[in-house]
mmCIF file with all atom_site columns, C-alpha atoms in Angstrom:
data_model
loop_
_atom_site.group_PDB
_atom_site.id
_atom_site.type_symbol
_atom_site.label_atom_id
_atom_site.label_alt_id
_atom_site.label_comp_id
_atom_site.label_asym_id
_atom_site.label_entity_id
_atom_site.label_seq_id
_atom_site.pdbx_PDB_ins_code
_atom_site.Cartn_x
_atom_site.Cartn_y
_atom_site.Cartn_z
_atom_site.occupancy
_atom_site.B_iso_or_equiv
_atom_site.pdbx_formal_charge
_atom_site.auth_seq_id
_atom_site.auth_comp_id
_atom_site.auth_asym_id
_atom_site.auth_atom_id
_atom_site.pdbx_PDB_model_num
ATOM 1   C CA . MET C 1 1   ? -9.182  -19.175 34.962  1.00 0.00 ? 255 MET C CA 1
ATOM 2   C CA . SER C 1 2   ? -10.402 -17.373 37.225  1.00 0.00 ? 256 SER C CA 1
ATOM 3   C CA . ALA C 1 3   ? -13.597 -15.120 36.561  1.00 0.00 ? 257 ALA C CA 1
ATOM 4   C CA . PHE C 1 4   ? -11.171 -12.085 37.300  1.00 0.00 ? 258 PHE C CA 1
ATOM 5   C CA . ASP C 1 5   ? -8.926  -13.400 34.763  1.00 0.00 ? 259 ASP C CA 1
ATOM 6   C CA . ASP C 1 6   ? -12.046 -14.212 32.007  1.00 0.00 ? 260 ASP C CA 1
ATOM 7   C CA . LEU C 1 7   ? -12.993 -11.022 32.376  1.00 0.00 ? 261 LEU C CA 1
ATOM 8   C CA . THR C 1 8   ? -10.159 -8.714  32.366  1.00 0.00 ? 262 THR C CA 1
ATOM 9   C CA . GLY C 1 9   ? -9.529  -11.050 28.637  1.00 0.00 ? 263 GLY C CA 1
ATOM 10  C CA . ASN C 1 10  ? -12.786 -9.930  27.581  1.00 0.00 ? 264 ASN C CA 1
ATOM 11  C CA . PHE C 1 11  ? -11.572 -6.006  27.920  1.00 0.00 ? 265 PHE C CA 1
ATOM 12  C CA . SER C 1 12  ? -8.652  -6.530  26.685  1.00 0.00 ? 266 SER C CA 1
ATOM 13  C CA . ARG C 1 13  ? -10.227 -7.194  23.264  1.00 0.00 ? 267 ARG C CA 1
ATOM 14  C CA . LEU C 1 14  ? -11.353 -3.806  23.241  1.00 0.00 ? 268 LEU C CA 1
ATOM 15  C CA . PRO C 1 15  ? -10.133 -1.896  21.080  1.00 0.00 ? 269 PRO C CA 1
ATOM 16  C CA . GLY C 1 16  ? -7.825  0.853   23.090  1.00 0.00 ? 270 GLY C CA 1
ATOM 17  C CA . ILE C 1 17  ? -7.687  -1.446  25.708  1.00 0.00 ? 271 ILE C CA 1
ATOM 18  C CA . GLY C 1 18  ? -5.095  -3.169  26.611  1.00 0.00 ? 272 GLY C CA 1
ATOM 19  C CA . LYS C 1 19  ? -4.034  -5.566  29.880  1.00 0.00 ? 273 LYS C CA 1
ATOM 20  C CA . LYS C 1 20  ? -3.143  -2.973  32.190  1.00 0.00 ? 274 LYS C CA 1
ATOM 21  C CA . SER C 1 21  ? -6.079  -0.894  31.547  1.00 0.00 ? 275 SER C CA 1
ATOM 22  C CA . ALA C 1 22  ? -8.288  -4.011  31.802  1.00 0.00 ? 276 ALA C CA 1
ATOM 23  C CA . VAL C 1 23  ? -7.302  -5.027  35.332  1.00 0.00 ? 277 VAL C CA 1
ATOM 24  C CA . ARG C 1 24  ? -8.135  -1.042  36.023  1.00 0.00 ? 278 ARG C CA 1
ATOM 25  C CA . ILE C 1 25  ? -11.560 -1.531  35.151  1.00 0.00 ? 279 ILE C CA 1
ATOM 26  C CA . VAL C 1 26  ? -12.464 -5.179  36.732  1.00 0.00 ? 280 VAL C CA 1
ATOM 27  C CA . ASN C 1 27  ? -10.765 -3.623  39.763  1.00 0.00 ? 281 ASN C CA 1
ATOM 28  C CA . TRP C 1 28  ? -12.975 -0.664  39.238  1.00 0.00 ? 282 TRP C CA 1
ATOM 29  C CA . LEU C 1 29  ? -16.565 -2.580  38.724  1.00 0.00 ? 283 LEU C CA 1
ATOM 30  C CA . LEU C 1 30  ? -15.803 -5.193  41.681  1.00 0.00 ? 284 LEU C CA 1
ATOM 31  C CA . LYS C 1 31  ? -16.007 -1.686  43.664  1.00 0.00 ? 285 LYS C CA 1
ATOM 32  C CA . GLN C 1 32  ? -19.287 -0.874  42.283  1.00 0.00 ? 286 GLN C CA 1
ATOM 33  C CA . ASP C 1 33  ? -22.584 -1.415  43.652  1.00 0.00 ? 287 ASP C CA 1
ATOM 34  C CA . PRO C 1 34  ? -23.908 -4.359  42.333  1.00 0.00 ? 288 PRO C CA 1
ATOM 35  C CA . ALA C 1 35  ? -27.077 -3.279  40.868  1.00 0.00 ? 289 ALA C CA 1
ATOM 36  C CA . TYR C 1 36  ? -24.881 -1.169  38.808  1.00 0.00 ? 290 TYR C CA 1
ATOM 37  C CA . VAL C 1 37  ? -22.908 -3.757  37.016  1.00 0.00 ? 291 VAL C CA 1
ATOM 38  C CA . GLN C 1 38  ? -26.317 -5.937  36.941  1.00 0.00 ? 292 GLN C CA 1
ATOM 39  C CA . ARG C 1 39  ? -27.605 -3.130  34.508  1.00 0.00 ? 293 ARG C CA 1
ATOM 40  C CA . PHE C 1 40  ? -24.513 -2.928  32.902  1.00 0.00 ? 294 PHE C CA 1
ATOM 41  C CA . SER C 1 41  ? -24.283 -6.688  31.957  1.00 0.00 ? 295 SER C CA 1
ATOM 42  C CA . GLN C 1 42  ? -27.456 -6.625  31.113  1.00 0.00 ? 296 GLN C CA 1
ATOM 43  C CA . ASN C 1 43  ? -27.420 -3.681  28.681  1.00 0.00 ? 297 ASN C CA 1
ATOM 44  C CA . LEU C 1 44  ? -24.549 -5.582  26.877  1.00 0.00 ? 298 LEU C CA 1
ATOM 45  C CA . SER C 1 45  ? -26.285 -8.665  27.142  1.00 0.00 ? 299 SER C CA 1
ATOM 46  C CA . VAL C 1 46  ? -29.577 -7.373  24.469  1.00 0.00 ? 300 VAL C CA 1
ATOM 47  C CA . LEU C 1 47  ? -27.142 -5.509  22.645  1.00 0.00 ? 301 LEU C CA 1
ATOM 48  C CA . HIS C 1 48  ? -27.319 -7.260  19.107  1.00 0.00 ? 302 HIS C CA 1
ATOM 49  C CA . GLU C 1 49  ? -30.666 -8.062  20.248  1.00 0.00 ? 303 GLU C CA 1
ATOM 50  C CA . LYS C 1 50  ? -32.124 -4.367  20.447  1.00 0.00 ? 304 LYS C CA 1
ATOM 51  C CA . ILE C 1 51  ? -29.661 -2.599  18.073  1.00 0.00 ? 305 ILE C CA 1
ATOM 52  C CA . LYS C 1 52  ? -29.050 -3.380  14.134  1.00 0.00 ? 306 LYS C CA 1
ATOM 53  C CA . PRO C 1 53  ? -27.829 -1.452  10.745  1.00 0.00 ? 307 PRO C CA 1
ATOM 54  C CA . CYS C 1 54  ? -30.542 0.409   9.651   1.00 0.00 ? 308 CYS C CA 1
ATOM 55  C CA . SER C 1 55  ? -31.741 -0.796  6.502   1.00 0.00 ? 309 SER C CA 1
ATOM 56  C CA . VAL C 1 56  ? -31.536 2.032   4.217   1.00 0.00 ? 310 VAL C CA 1
ATOM 57  C CA . CYS C 1 57  ? -27.837 3.696   5.494   1.00 0.00 ? 311 CYS C CA 1
ATOM 58  C CA . GLY C 1 58  ? -26.054 1.204   7.696   1.00 0.00 ? 312 GLY C CA 1
ATOM 59  C CA . ASN C 1 59  ? -25.957 3.499   10.606  1.00 0.00 ? 313 ASN C CA 1
ATOM 60  C CA . TRP C 1 60  ? -26.623 1.626   13.845  1.00 0.00 ? 314 TRP C CA 1
ATOM 61  C CA . THR C 1 61  ? -30.600 2.100   15.054  1.00 0.00 ? 315 THR C CA 1
ATOM 62  C CA . GLU C 1 62  ? -33.198 0.425   17.127  1.00 0.00 ? 316 GLU C CA 1
ATOM 63  C CA . GLN C 1 63  ? -35.623 1.582   14.897  1.00 0.00 ? 317 GLN C CA 1
ATOM 64  C CA . ASP C 1 64  ? -35.557 0.268   10.824  1.00 0.00 ? 318 ASP C CA 1
ATOM 65  C CA . PRO C 1 65  ? -35.376 2.981   9.478   1.00 0.00 ? 319 PRO C CA 1
ATOM 66  C CA . CYS C 1 66  ? -33.398 4.900   11.456  1.00 0.00 ? 320 CYS C CA 1
ATOM 67  C CA . PRO C 1 67  ? -34.674 8.219   12.834  1.00 0.00 ? 321 PRO C CA 1
ATOM 68  C CA . ILE C 1 68  ? -31.951 10.439  10.276  1.00 0.00 ? 322 ILE C CA 1
ATOM 69  C CA . CYS C 1 69  ? -33.022 8.248   7.048   1.00 0.00 ? 323 CYS C CA 1
ATOM 70  C CA . SER C 1 70  ? -37.147 8.620   8.429   1.00 0.00 ? 324 SER C CA 1
ATOM 71  C CA . ASN C 1 71  ? -36.965 12.293  9.290   1.00 0.00 ? 325 ASN C CA 1
ATOM 72  C CA . PRO C 1 72  ? -38.939 13.773  6.520   1.00 0.00 ? 326 PRO C CA 1
ATOM 73  C CA . LEU C 1 73  ? -36.616 17.385  7.292   1.00 0.00 ? 327 LEU C CA 1
ATOM 74  C CA . ARG C 1 74  ? -33.711 15.867  6.301   1.00 0.00 ? 328 ARG C CA 1
ATOM 75  C CA . ASP C 1 75  ? -32.415 17.192  3.100   1.00 0.00 ? 329 ASP C CA 1
ATOM 76  C CA . ASN C 1 76  ? -32.493 13.759  0.656   1.00 0.00 ? 330 ASN C CA 1
ATOM 77  C CA . SER C 1 77  ? -30.948 15.192  -2.186  1.00 0.00 ? 331 SER C CA 1
ATOM 78  C CA . ILE C 1 78  ? -27.713 14.738  -0.584  1.00 0.00 ? 332 ILE C CA 1
ATOM 79  C CA . ILE C 1 79  ? -25.744 11.661  0.911   1.00 0.00 ? 333 ILE C CA 1
ATOM 80  C CA . CYS C 1 80  ? -22.928 11.710  2.857   1.00 0.00 ? 334 CYS C CA 1
ATOM 81  C CA . VAL C 1 81  ? -20.606 8.884   2.095   1.00 0.00 ? 335 VAL C CA 1
ATOM 82  C CA . VAL C 1 82  ? -19.001 7.678   5.775   1.00 0.00 ? 336 VAL C CA 1
ATOM 83  C CA . GLU C 1 83  ? -16.670 4.456   6.203   1.00 0.00 ? 337 GLU C CA 1
ATOM 84  C CA . GLN C 1 84  ? -18.274 3.566   9.822   1.00 0.00 ? 338 GLN C CA 1
ATOM 85  C CA . PRO C 1 85  ? -21.500 4.074   11.705  1.00 0.00 ? 339 PRO C CA 1
ATOM 86  C CA . GLN C 1 86  ? -19.281 5.930   14.316  1.00 0.00 ? 340 GLN C CA 1
ATOM 87  C CA . ASP C 1 87  ? -18.302 8.545   11.425  1.00 0.00 ? 341 ASP C CA 1
ATOM 88  C CA . VAL C 1 88  ? -22.429 9.619   11.613  1.00 0.00 ? 342 VAL C CA 1
ATOM 89  C CA . SER C 1 89  ? -21.896 10.575  15.203  1.00 0.00 ? 343 SER C CA 1
ATOM 90  C CA . THR C 1 90  ? -19.318 12.381  14.666  1.00 0.00 ? 344 THR C CA 1
ATOM 91  C CA . ILE C 1 91  ? -20.766 14.697  11.906  1.00 0.00 ? 345 ILE C CA 1
ATOM 92  C CA . GLU C 1 92  ? -24.249 14.966  13.169  1.00 0.00 ? 346 GLU C CA 1
ATOM 93  C CA . SER C 1 93  ? -22.614 16.275  16.751  1.00 0.00 ? 347 SER C CA 1
ATOM 94  C CA . TYR C 1 94  ? -21.688 19.451  15.028  1.00 0.00 ? 348 TYR C CA 1
ATOM 95  C CA . GLY C 1 95  ? -25.133 19.668  14.042  1.00 0.00 ? 349 GLY C CA 1
ATOM 96  C CA . GLU C 1 96  ? -24.466 21.600  10.312  1.00 0.00 ? 350 GLU C CA 1
ATOM 97  C CA . PHE C 1 97  ? -24.789 18.636  8.349   1.00 0.00 ? 351 PHE C CA 1
ATOM 98  C CA . LYS C 1 98  ? -28.805 18.131  7.439   1.00 0.00 ? 352 LYS C CA 1
ATOM 99  C CA . GLY C 1 99  ? -28.745 15.458  4.610   1.00 0.00 ? 353 GLY C CA 1
ATOM 100 C CA . LEU C 1 100 ? -28.508 11.468  4.622   1.00 0.00 ? 354 LEU C CA 1
ATOM 101 C CA . TYR C 1 101 ? -25.582 9.387   5.119   1.00 0.00 ? 355 TYR C CA 1
ATOM 102 C CA . HIS C 1 102 ? -24.590 6.042   3.793   1.00 0.00 ? 356 HIS C CA 1
ATOM 103 C CA . VAL C 1 103 ? -22.478 3.593   5.817   1.00 0.00 ? 357 VAL C CA 1
ATOM 104 C CA . LEU C 1 104 ? -20.006 1.732   3.860   1.00 0.00 ? 358 LEU C CA 1
ATOM 105 C CA . GLY C 1 105 ? -18.924 -1.106  6.415   1.00 0.00 ? 359 GLY C CA 1
ATOM 106 C CA . GLY C 1 106 ? -15.248 -0.239  5.573   1.00 0.00 ? 360 GLY C CA 1
ATOM 107 C CA . LEU C 1 107 ? -12.660 0.548   3.047   1.00 0.00 ? 361 LEU C CA 1
ATOM 108 C CA . ILE C 1 108 ? -10.985 -1.208  0.467   1.00 0.00 ? 362 ILE C CA 1
ATOM 109 C CA . LYS C 1 109 ? -7.711  -3.186  1.254   1.00 0.00 ? 363 LYS C CA 1
ATOM 110 C CA . PRO C 1 110 ? -7.202  -5.340  -1.300  1.00 0.00 ? 364 PRO C CA 1
ATOM 111 C CA . MET C 1 111 ? -3.753  -6.740  1.469   1.00 0.00 ? 365 MET C CA 1
ATOM 112 C CA . GLU C 1 112 ? -6.435  -8.106  3.587   1.00 0.00 ? 366 GLU C CA 1
ATOM 113 C CA . GLY C 1 113 ? -8.982  -9.556  0.796   1.00 0.00 ? 367 GLY C CA 1
ATOM 114 C CA . ILE C 1 114 ? -11.535 -6.541  1.125   1.00 0.00 ? 368 ILE C CA 1
ATOM 115 C CA . GLY C 1 115 ? -12.913 -5.658  -2.194  1.00 0.00 ? 369 GLY C CA 1
ATOM 116 C CA . PRO C 1 116 ? -16.451 -3.470  -3.216  1.00 0.00 ? 370 PRO C CA 1
ATOM 117 C CA . GLY C 1 117 ? -17.987 -6.966  -3.074  1.00 0.00 ? 371 GLY C CA 1
ATOM 118 C CA . GLN C 1 118 ? -17.691 -6.626  0.905   1.00 0.00 ? 372 GLN C CA 1
ATOM 119 C CA . LEU C 1 119 ? -18.431 -3.084  1.630   1.00 0.00 ? 373 LEU C CA 1
ATOM 120 C CA . ALA C 1 120 ? -21.624 -1.203  0.858   1.00 0.00 ? 374 ALA C CA 1
ATOM 121 C CA . PHE C 1 121 ? -21.472 0.072   -2.732  1.00 0.00 ? 375 PHE C CA 1
ATOM 122 C CA . ALA C 1 122 ? -23.957 -1.536  -4.538  1.00 0.00 ? 376 ALA C CA 1
ATOM 123 C CA . SER C 1 123 ? -26.963 -0.331  -2.284  1.00 0.00 ? 377 SER C CA 1
ATOM 124 C CA . LEU C 1 124 ? -25.428 3.272   -2.609  1.00 0.00 ? 378 LEU C CA 1
ATOM 125 C CA . LEU C 1 125 ? -25.298 2.750   -5.998  1.00 0.00 ? 379 LEU C CA 1
ATOM 126 C CA . GLU C 1 126 ? -29.545 2.099   -5.686  1.00 0.00 ? 380 GLU C CA 1
ATOM 127 C CA . ARG C 1 127 ? -30.186 4.750   -3.595  1.00 0.00 ? 381 ARG C CA 1
ATOM 128 C CA . ILE C 1 128 ? -28.824 6.852   -6.242  1.00 0.00 ? 382 ILE C CA 1
ATOM 129 C CA . LYS C 1 129 ? -30.707 5.169   -8.682  1.00 0.00 ? 383 LYS C CA 1
ATOM 130 C CA . ASN C 1 130 ? -34.460 5.737   -7.103  1.00 0.00 ? 384 ASN C CA 1
ATOM 131 C CA . GLY C 1 131 ? -33.573 8.750   -5.054  1.00 0.00 ? 385 GLY C CA 1
ATOM 132 C CA . LYS C 1 132 ? -33.519 12.609  -5.875  1.00 0.00 ? 386 LYS C CA 1
ATOM 133 C CA . VAL C 1 133 ? -29.627 12.889  -5.097  1.00 0.00 ? 387 VAL C CA 1
ATOM 134 C CA . LYS C 1 134 ? -28.296 15.490  -6.427  1.00 0.00 ? 388 LYS C CA 1
ATOM 135 C CA . GLU C 1 135 ? -24.741 14.869  -4.497  1.00 0.00 ? 389 GLU C CA 1
ATOM 136 C CA . VAL C 1 136 ? -22.885 12.715  -2.987  1.00 0.00 ? 390 VAL C CA 1
ATOM 137 C CA . ILE C 1 137 ? -20.345 13.994  -0.384  1.00 0.00 ? 391 ILE C CA 1
ATOM 138 C CA . ILE C 1 138 ? -17.566 11.934  0.818   1.00 0.00 ? 392 ILE C CA 1
ATOM 139 C CA . ALA C 1 139 ? -15.918 11.889  4.540   1.00 0.00 ? 393 ALA C CA 1
ATOM 140 C CA . ILE C 1 140 ? -13.830 9.241   4.662   1.00 0.00 ? 394 ILE C CA 1
ATOM 141 C CA . ASN C 1 141 ? -10.356 9.295   6.121   1.00 0.00 ? 395 ASN C CA 1
ATOM 142 C CA . PRO C 1 142 ? -7.439  10.446  3.736   1.00 0.00 ? 396 PRO C CA 1
ATOM 143 C CA . THR C 1 143 ? -5.271  7.039   4.472   1.00 0.00 ? 397 THR C CA 1
ATOM 144 C CA . VAL C 1 144 ? -4.140  4.741   1.660   1.00 0.00 ? 398 VAL C CA 1
ATOM 145 C CA . GLU C 1 145 ? -7.042  2.491   1.578   1.00 0.00 ? 399 GLU C CA 1
ATOM 146 C CA . GLY C 1 146 ? -9.352  5.850   2.243   1.00 0.00 ? 400 GLY C CA 1
ATOM 147 C CA . GLU C 1 147 ? -7.903  7.285   -1.513  1.00 0.00 ? 401 GLU C CA 1
ATOM 148 C CA . THR C 1 148 ? -8.206  4.316   -2.849  1.00 0.00 ? 402 THR C CA 1
ATOM 149 C CA . THR C 1 149 ? -12.033 4.006   -1.739  1.00 0.00 ? 403 THR C CA 1
ATOM 150 C CA . ILE C 1 150 ? -12.442 7.472   -2.615  1.00 0.00 ? 404 ILE C CA 1
ATOM 151 C CA . LEU C 1 151 ? -11.403 6.757   -6.656  1.00 0.00 ? 405 LEU C CA 1
ATOM 152 C CA . TYR C 1 152 ? -13.610 3.743   -6.445  1.00 0.00 ? 406 TYR C CA 1
ATOM 153 C CA . LEU C 1 153 ? -16.690 5.774   -5.298  1.00 0.00 ? 407 LEU C CA 1
ATOM 154 C CA . ASN C 1 154 ? -15.798 8.464   -7.839  1.00 0.00 ? 408 ASN C CA 1
ATOM 155 C CA . LYS C 1 155 ? -15.557 5.686   -10.699 1.00 0.00 ? 409 LYS C CA 1
ATOM 156 C CA . MET C 1 156 ? -18.634 4.192   -9.754  1.00 0.00 ? 410 MET C CA 1
ATOM 157 C CA . ILE C 1 157 ? -20.744 7.314   -9.798  1.00 0.00 ? 411 ILE C CA 1
ATOM 158 C CA . SER C 1 158 ? -19.045 8.519   -12.783 1.00 0.00 ? 412 SER C CA 1
ATOM 159 C CA . GLU C 1 159 ? -19.939 5.808   -14.834 1.00 0.00 ? 413 GLU C CA 1
ATOM 160 C CA . LEU C 1 160 ? -23.578 5.616   -13.267 1.00 0.00 ? 414 LEU C CA 1
ATOM 161 C CA . ASN C 1 161 ? -23.922 9.546   -14.595 1.00 0.00 ? 415 ASN C CA 1
ATOM 162 C CA . SER C 1 162 ? -23.200 8.607   -17.926 1.00 0.00 ? 416 SER C CA 1
ATOM 163 C CA . GLU C 1 163 ? -26.209 5.949   -17.988 1.00 0.00 ? 417 GLU C CA 1
ATOM 164 C CA . GLU C 1 164 ? -28.790 8.452   -15.543 1.00 0.00 ? 418 GLU C CA 1
ATOM 165 C CA . GLY C 1 165 ? -27.921 11.588  -15.363 1.00 0.00 ? 419 GLY C CA 1
ATOM 166 C CA . THR C 1 166 ? -25.552 14.299  -13.262 1.00 0.00 ? 420 THR C CA 1
ATOM 167 C CA . VAL C 1 167 ? -25.109 13.349  -9.594  1.00 0.00 ? 421 VAL C CA 1
ATOM 168 C CA . LYS C 1 168 ? -22.043 15.751  -8.490  1.00 0.00 ? 422 LYS C CA 1
ATOM 169 C CA . VAL C 1 169 ? -19.391 13.975  -6.076  1.00 0.00 ? 423 VAL C CA 1
ATOM 170 C CA . THR C 1 170 ? -17.016 16.122  -3.573  1.00 0.00 ? 424 THR C CA 1
ATOM 171 C CA . ARG C 1 171 ? -14.782 15.532  -0.516  1.00 0.00 ? 425 ARG C CA 1
ATOM 172 C CA . LEU C 1 172 ? -13.962 16.957  2.500   1.00 0.00 ? 426 LEU C CA 1
ATOM 173 C CA . ALA C 1 173 ? -11.916 19.985  2.317   1.00 0.00 ? 427 ALA C CA 1
ATOM 174 C CA . THR C 1 174 ? -8.421  19.279  3.188   1.00 0.00 ? 428 THR C CA 1
ATOM 175 C CA . GLY C 1 175 ? -8.897  21.018  6.868   1.00 0.00 ? 429 GLY C CA 1
ATOM 176 C CA . ILE C 1 176 ? -8.600  17.187  7.768   1.00 0.00 ? 430 ILE C CA 1
ATOM 177 C CA . PRO C 1 177 ? -4.782  15.987  7.434   1.00 0.00 ? 431 PRO C CA 1
ATOM 178 C CA . VAL C 1 178 ? -3.759  13.401  5.308   1.00 0.00 ? 432 VAL C CA 1
ATOM 179 C CA . GLY C 1 179 ? -3.573  10.242  7.613   1.00 0.00 ? 433 GLY C CA 1
ATOM 180 C CA . GLY C 1 180 ? -6.511  11.513  10.174  1.00 0.00 ? 434 GLY C CA 1
ATOM 181 C CA . ASP C 1 181 ? -9.418  10.079  11.648  1.00 0.00 ? 435 ASP C CA 1
ATOM 182 C CA . LEU C 1 182 ? -12.444 12.006  11.596  1.00 0.00 ? 436 LEU C CA 1
ATOM 183 C CA . GLU C 1 183 ? -13.520 10.521  15.229  1.00 0.00 ? 437 GLU C CA 1
ATOM 184 C CA . TYR C 1 184 ? -10.623 12.666  16.382  1.00 0.00 ? 438 TYR C CA 1
ATOM 185 C CA . ILE C 1 185 ? -10.984 15.632  14.444  1.00 0.00 ? 439 ILE C CA 1
ATOM 186 C CA . ASP C 1 186 ? -12.520 18.354  16.259  1.00 0.00 ? 440 ASP C CA 1
ATOM 187 C CA . LYS C 1 187 ? -15.572 19.955  15.201  1.00 0.00 ? 441 LYS C CA 1
ATOM 188 C CA . ARG C 1 188 ? -14.536 22.995  13.944  1.00 0.00 ? 442 ARG C CA 1
ATOM 189 C CA . THR C 1 189 ? -12.358 21.697  11.470  1.00 0.00 ? 443 THR C CA 1
ATOM 190 C CA . LEU C 1 190 ? -14.618 19.186  10.539  1.00 0.00 ? 444 LEU C CA 1
ATOM 191 C CA . ALA C 1 191 ? -17.401 21.988  9.824   1.00 0.00 ? 445 ALA C CA 1
ATOM 192 C CA . LEU C 1 192 ? -15.016 24.182  8.215   1.00 0.00 ? 446 LEU C CA 1
ATOM 193 C CA . SER C 1 193 ? -14.423 21.097  5.776   1.00 0.00 ? 447 SER C CA 1
ATOM 194 C CA . PHE C 1 194 ? -17.929 20.712  4.892   1.00 0.00 ? 448 PHE C CA 1
ATOM 195 C CA . ARG C 1 195 ? -17.925 23.957  4.024   1.00 0.00 ? 449 ARG C CA 1
ATOM 196 C CA . GLY C 1 196 ? -15.395 23.752  1.902   1.00 0.00 ? 450 GLY C CA 1
ATOM 197 C CA . ARG C 1 197 ? -15.748 20.753  0.412   1.00 0.00 ? 451 ARG C CA 1
ATOM 198 C CA . SER C 1 198 ? -14.225 20.104  -3.335  1.00 0.00 ? 452 SER C CA 1
ATOM 199 C CA . GLU C 1 199 ? -15.586 18.393  -6.212  1.00 0.00 ? 453 GLU C CA 1
ATOM 200 C CA . ILE C 1 200 ? -13.930 15.387  -6.992  1.00 0.00 ? 454 ILE C CA 1
#
């Protein structure tokens, strides 16, 4: 197998990139300045070394805790629960949410063997117990797995409420279509979904 084929195979494993796109990318790279390609490869080589999950919220970061968790101006009484780190970037891009985040790292998918134990539920409960949390906003895509995860979260926090106190659990308004993906929702719809969130 040639270096061209090896690199094409690597790119074709990336989400949303098929064999044809991978071939186009490798051909494009071959036409670029070698210094750019060198910098690109160096950036890739240190990716895992420099970027880690935040020990508090699970978002990708180069410093721990991440800039959001360590920002004293953020509202620590509200935690927005999301599926993946890219959802934090999506919500942050519209600039209205001023609370904190918690990344679950996936959704409950029994058919794939993913249960609550594989996701960051326990650390969320600890944050609620140890902090001043008054509201948990669930910003999870409204798919079948998303709804299962939302129901589990609500049950878990309801049980905690009976022991510890009252934490309001809300979800984004239904401006987000069923089966939709936060990553592809326009900023205006996302902003309205936050404002119109409903209690579960």
